[in-house]
mmCIF file of C-alpha atoms and ligand atoms in Angstrom:
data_model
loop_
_atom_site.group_PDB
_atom_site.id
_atom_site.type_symbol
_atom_site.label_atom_id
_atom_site.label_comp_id
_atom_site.label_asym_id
_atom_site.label_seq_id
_atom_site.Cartn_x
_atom_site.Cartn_y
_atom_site.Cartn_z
ATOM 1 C CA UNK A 18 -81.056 -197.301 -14.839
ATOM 2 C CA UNK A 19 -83.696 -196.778 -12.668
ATOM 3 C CA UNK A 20 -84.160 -193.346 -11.210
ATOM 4 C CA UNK A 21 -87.174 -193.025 -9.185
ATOM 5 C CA UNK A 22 -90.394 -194.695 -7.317
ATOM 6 C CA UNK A 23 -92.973 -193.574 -10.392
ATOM 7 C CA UNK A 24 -95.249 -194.910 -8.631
ATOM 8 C CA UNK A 25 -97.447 -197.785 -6.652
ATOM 9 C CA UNK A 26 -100.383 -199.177 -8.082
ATOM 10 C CA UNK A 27 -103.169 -200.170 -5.776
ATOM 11 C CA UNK A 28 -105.965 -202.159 -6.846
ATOM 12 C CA UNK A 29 -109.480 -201.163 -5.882
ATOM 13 C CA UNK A 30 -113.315 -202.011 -6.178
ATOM 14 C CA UNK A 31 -114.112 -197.979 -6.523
ATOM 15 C CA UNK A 32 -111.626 -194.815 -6.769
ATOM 16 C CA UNK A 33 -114.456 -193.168 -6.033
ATOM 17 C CA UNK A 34 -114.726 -194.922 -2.105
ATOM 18 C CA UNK A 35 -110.683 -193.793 -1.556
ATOM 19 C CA UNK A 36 -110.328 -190.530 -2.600
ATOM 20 C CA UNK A 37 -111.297 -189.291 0.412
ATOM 21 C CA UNK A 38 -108.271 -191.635 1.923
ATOM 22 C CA UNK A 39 -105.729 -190.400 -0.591
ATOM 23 C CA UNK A 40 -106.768 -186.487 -1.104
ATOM 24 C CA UNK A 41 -108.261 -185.735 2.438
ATOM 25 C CA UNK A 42 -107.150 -187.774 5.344
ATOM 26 C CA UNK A 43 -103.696 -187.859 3.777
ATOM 27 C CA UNK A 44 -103.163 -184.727 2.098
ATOM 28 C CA UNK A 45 -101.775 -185.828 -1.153
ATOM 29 C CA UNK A 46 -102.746 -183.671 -4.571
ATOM 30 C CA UNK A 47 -105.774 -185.253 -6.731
ATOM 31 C CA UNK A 48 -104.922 -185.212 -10.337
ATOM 32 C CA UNK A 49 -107.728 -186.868 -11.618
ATOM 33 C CA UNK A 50 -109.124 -190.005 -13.410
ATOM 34 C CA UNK A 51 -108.725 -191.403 -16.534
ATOM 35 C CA UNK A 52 -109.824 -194.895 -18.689
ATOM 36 C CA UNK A 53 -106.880 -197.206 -19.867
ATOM 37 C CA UNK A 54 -109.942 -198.921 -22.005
ATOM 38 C CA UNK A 55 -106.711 -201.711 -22.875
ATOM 39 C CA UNK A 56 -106.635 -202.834 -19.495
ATOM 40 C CA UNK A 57 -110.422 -202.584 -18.452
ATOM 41 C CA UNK A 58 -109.640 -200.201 -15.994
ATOM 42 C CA UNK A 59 -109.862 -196.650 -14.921
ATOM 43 C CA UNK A 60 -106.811 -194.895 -12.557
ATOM 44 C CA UNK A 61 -106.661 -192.180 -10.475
ATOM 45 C CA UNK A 62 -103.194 -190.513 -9.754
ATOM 46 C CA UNK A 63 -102.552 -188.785 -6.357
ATOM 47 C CA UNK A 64 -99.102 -186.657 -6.215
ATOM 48 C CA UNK A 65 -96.837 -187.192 -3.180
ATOM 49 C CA UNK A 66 -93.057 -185.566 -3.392
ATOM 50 C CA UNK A 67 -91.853 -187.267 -6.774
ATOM 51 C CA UNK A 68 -94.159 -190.100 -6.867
ATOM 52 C CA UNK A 69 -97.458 -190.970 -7.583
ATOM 53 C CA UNK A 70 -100.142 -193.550 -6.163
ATOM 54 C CA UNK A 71 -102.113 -195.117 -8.739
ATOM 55 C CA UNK A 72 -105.514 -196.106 -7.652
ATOM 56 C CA UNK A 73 -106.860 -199.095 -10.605
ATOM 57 C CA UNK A 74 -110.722 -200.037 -11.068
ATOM 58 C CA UNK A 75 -111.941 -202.360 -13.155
ATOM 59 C CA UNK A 76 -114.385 -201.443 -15.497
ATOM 60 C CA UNK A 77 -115.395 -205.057 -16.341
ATOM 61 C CA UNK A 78 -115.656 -208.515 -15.206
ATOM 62 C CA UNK A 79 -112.727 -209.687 -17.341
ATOM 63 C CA UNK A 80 -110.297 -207.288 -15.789
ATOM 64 C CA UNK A 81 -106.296 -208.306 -14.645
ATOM 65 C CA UNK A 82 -107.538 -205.885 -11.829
ATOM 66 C CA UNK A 83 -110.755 -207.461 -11.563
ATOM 67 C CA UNK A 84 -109.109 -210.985 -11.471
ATOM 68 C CA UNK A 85 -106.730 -209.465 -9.011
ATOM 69 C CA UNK A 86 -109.168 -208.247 -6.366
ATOM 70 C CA UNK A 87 -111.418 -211.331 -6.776
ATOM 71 C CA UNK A 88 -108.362 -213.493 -5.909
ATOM 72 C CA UNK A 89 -106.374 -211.799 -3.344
ATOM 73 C CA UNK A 90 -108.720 -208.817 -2.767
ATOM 74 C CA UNK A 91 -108.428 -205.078 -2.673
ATOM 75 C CA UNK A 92 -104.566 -203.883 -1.776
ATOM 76 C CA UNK A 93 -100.968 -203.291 -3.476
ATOM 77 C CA UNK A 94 -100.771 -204.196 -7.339
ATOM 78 C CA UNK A 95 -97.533 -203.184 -8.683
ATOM 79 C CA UNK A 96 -94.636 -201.181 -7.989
ATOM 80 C CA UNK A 97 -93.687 -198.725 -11.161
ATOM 81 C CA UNK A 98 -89.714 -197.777 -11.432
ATOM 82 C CA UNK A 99 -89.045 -194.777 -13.779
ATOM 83 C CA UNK A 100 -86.441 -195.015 -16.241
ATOM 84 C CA UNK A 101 -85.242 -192.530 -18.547
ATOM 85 C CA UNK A 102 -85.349 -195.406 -21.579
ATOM 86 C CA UNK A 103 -87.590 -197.634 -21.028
ATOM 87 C CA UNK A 104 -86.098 -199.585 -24.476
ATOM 88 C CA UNK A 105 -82.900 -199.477 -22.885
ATOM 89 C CA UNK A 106 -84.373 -200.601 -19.359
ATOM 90 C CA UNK A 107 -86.109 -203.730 -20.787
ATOM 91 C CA UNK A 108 -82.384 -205.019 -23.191
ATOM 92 C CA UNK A 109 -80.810 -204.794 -19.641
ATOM 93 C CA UNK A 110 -83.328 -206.433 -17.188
ATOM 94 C CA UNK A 111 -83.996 -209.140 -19.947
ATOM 95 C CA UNK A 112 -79.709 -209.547 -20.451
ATOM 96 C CA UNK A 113 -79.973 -210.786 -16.879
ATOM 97 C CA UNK A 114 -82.737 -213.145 -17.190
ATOM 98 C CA UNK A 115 -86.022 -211.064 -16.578
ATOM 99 C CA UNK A 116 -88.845 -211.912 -18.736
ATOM 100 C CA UNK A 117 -91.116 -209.100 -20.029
ATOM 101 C CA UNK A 118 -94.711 -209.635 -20.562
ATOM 102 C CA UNK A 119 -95.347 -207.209 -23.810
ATOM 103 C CA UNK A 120 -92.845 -207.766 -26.995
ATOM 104 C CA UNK A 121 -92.483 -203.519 -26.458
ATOM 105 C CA UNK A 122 -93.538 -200.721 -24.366
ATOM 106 C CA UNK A 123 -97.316 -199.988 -24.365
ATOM 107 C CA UNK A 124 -98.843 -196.673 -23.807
ATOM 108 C CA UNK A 125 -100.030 -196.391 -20.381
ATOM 109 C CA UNK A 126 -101.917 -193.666 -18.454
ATOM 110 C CA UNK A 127 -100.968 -190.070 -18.430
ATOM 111 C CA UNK A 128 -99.409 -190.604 -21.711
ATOM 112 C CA UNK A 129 -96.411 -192.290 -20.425
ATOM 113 C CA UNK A 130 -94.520 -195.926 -21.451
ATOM 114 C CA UNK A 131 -94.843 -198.736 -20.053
ATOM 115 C CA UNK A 132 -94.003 -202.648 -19.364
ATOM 116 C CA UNK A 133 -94.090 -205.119 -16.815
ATOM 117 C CA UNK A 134 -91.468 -207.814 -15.722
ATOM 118 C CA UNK A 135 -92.519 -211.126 -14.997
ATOM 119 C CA UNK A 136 -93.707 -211.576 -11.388
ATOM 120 C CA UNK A 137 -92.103 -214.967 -11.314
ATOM 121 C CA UNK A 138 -88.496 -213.156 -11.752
ATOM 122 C CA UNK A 139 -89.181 -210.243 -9.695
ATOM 123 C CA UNK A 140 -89.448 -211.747 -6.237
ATOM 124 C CA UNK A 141 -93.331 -212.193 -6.851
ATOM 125 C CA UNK A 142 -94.164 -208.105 -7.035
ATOM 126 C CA UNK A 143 -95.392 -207.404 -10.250
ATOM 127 C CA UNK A 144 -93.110 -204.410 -11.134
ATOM 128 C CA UNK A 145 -93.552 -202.496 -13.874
ATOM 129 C CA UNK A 146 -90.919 -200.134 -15.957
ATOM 130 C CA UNK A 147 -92.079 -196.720 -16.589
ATOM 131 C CA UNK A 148 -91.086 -193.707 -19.030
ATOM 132 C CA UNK A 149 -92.013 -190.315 -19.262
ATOM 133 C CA UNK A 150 -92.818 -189.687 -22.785
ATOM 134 C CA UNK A 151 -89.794 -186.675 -23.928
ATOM 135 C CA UNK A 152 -92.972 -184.797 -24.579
ATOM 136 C CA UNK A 153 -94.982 -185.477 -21.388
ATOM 137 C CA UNK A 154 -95.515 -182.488 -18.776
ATOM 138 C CA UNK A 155 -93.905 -183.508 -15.630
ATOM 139 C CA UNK A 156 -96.193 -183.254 -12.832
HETATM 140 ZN ZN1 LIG B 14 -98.888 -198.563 -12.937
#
């Protein structure tokens, strides 16, 4: 069902601070910033082999990633596993008692779909599904 680490979302107070981190100290390939104005928050992708690392800042006070850095501070978010059907993904996680947090996928950054499971039913790591869009350039 699950084919891949898409990626790893890390929350931060500036994607501007960690680039550095990300593109220079560790070598990985920028591929720029964009605003998920849904979510109050603006991501930054940075390519390593078939994954990605998502950096998230909030872009107001009323945030989840605000919320999350004010209560357990700047670090790992979410873990993103890619699916090829992200409908089909969600019927089977939910047929064995995972609870989803959206009624059906959302559109998330880089024009791909997306929904989260329930932290409470996924060991306490927010983990969210993820689907290229058929569409989509890979990257
Ligand atoms: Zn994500």
């Amino acid at each position: 069902m699950f084919d891949k680490i898409d990626h790893i979302g890390i929350a931060v107070r500036s994607i501007e601070a960690h680039i550095p981190l990300y593109r220079d100290v560790f070598g990985m390939e920028f591929l720029g910033e964009e605003e998920v104005a849904e979510q109050r928050v603006r991501v930054a992708f940075f390519k390593i082999g078939e994954s990605l690392i998502e950096l998230l800042e909030p872009t107001s006070d009323d945030s989840p990633i605000a919320k999350h850095i004010e209560k357990y501070g700047e670090g790992i978010h979410h873990l993103a596993l890619g699916c090829e059907d992200i409908v089909a993904a969600r019927e089977a996680v939910a047929a064995r008692g995972v609870r989803l947090l959206s009624d059906a996928p959302r559109d998330g950054a880089h024009g791909k779909l997306i929904s989260f499971m329930h932290p409470k039913d996924t060991g306490r790591v927010l983990t969210e599904l993820t689907q290229r869009k058929p569409d989509a350039e890979e990257h």
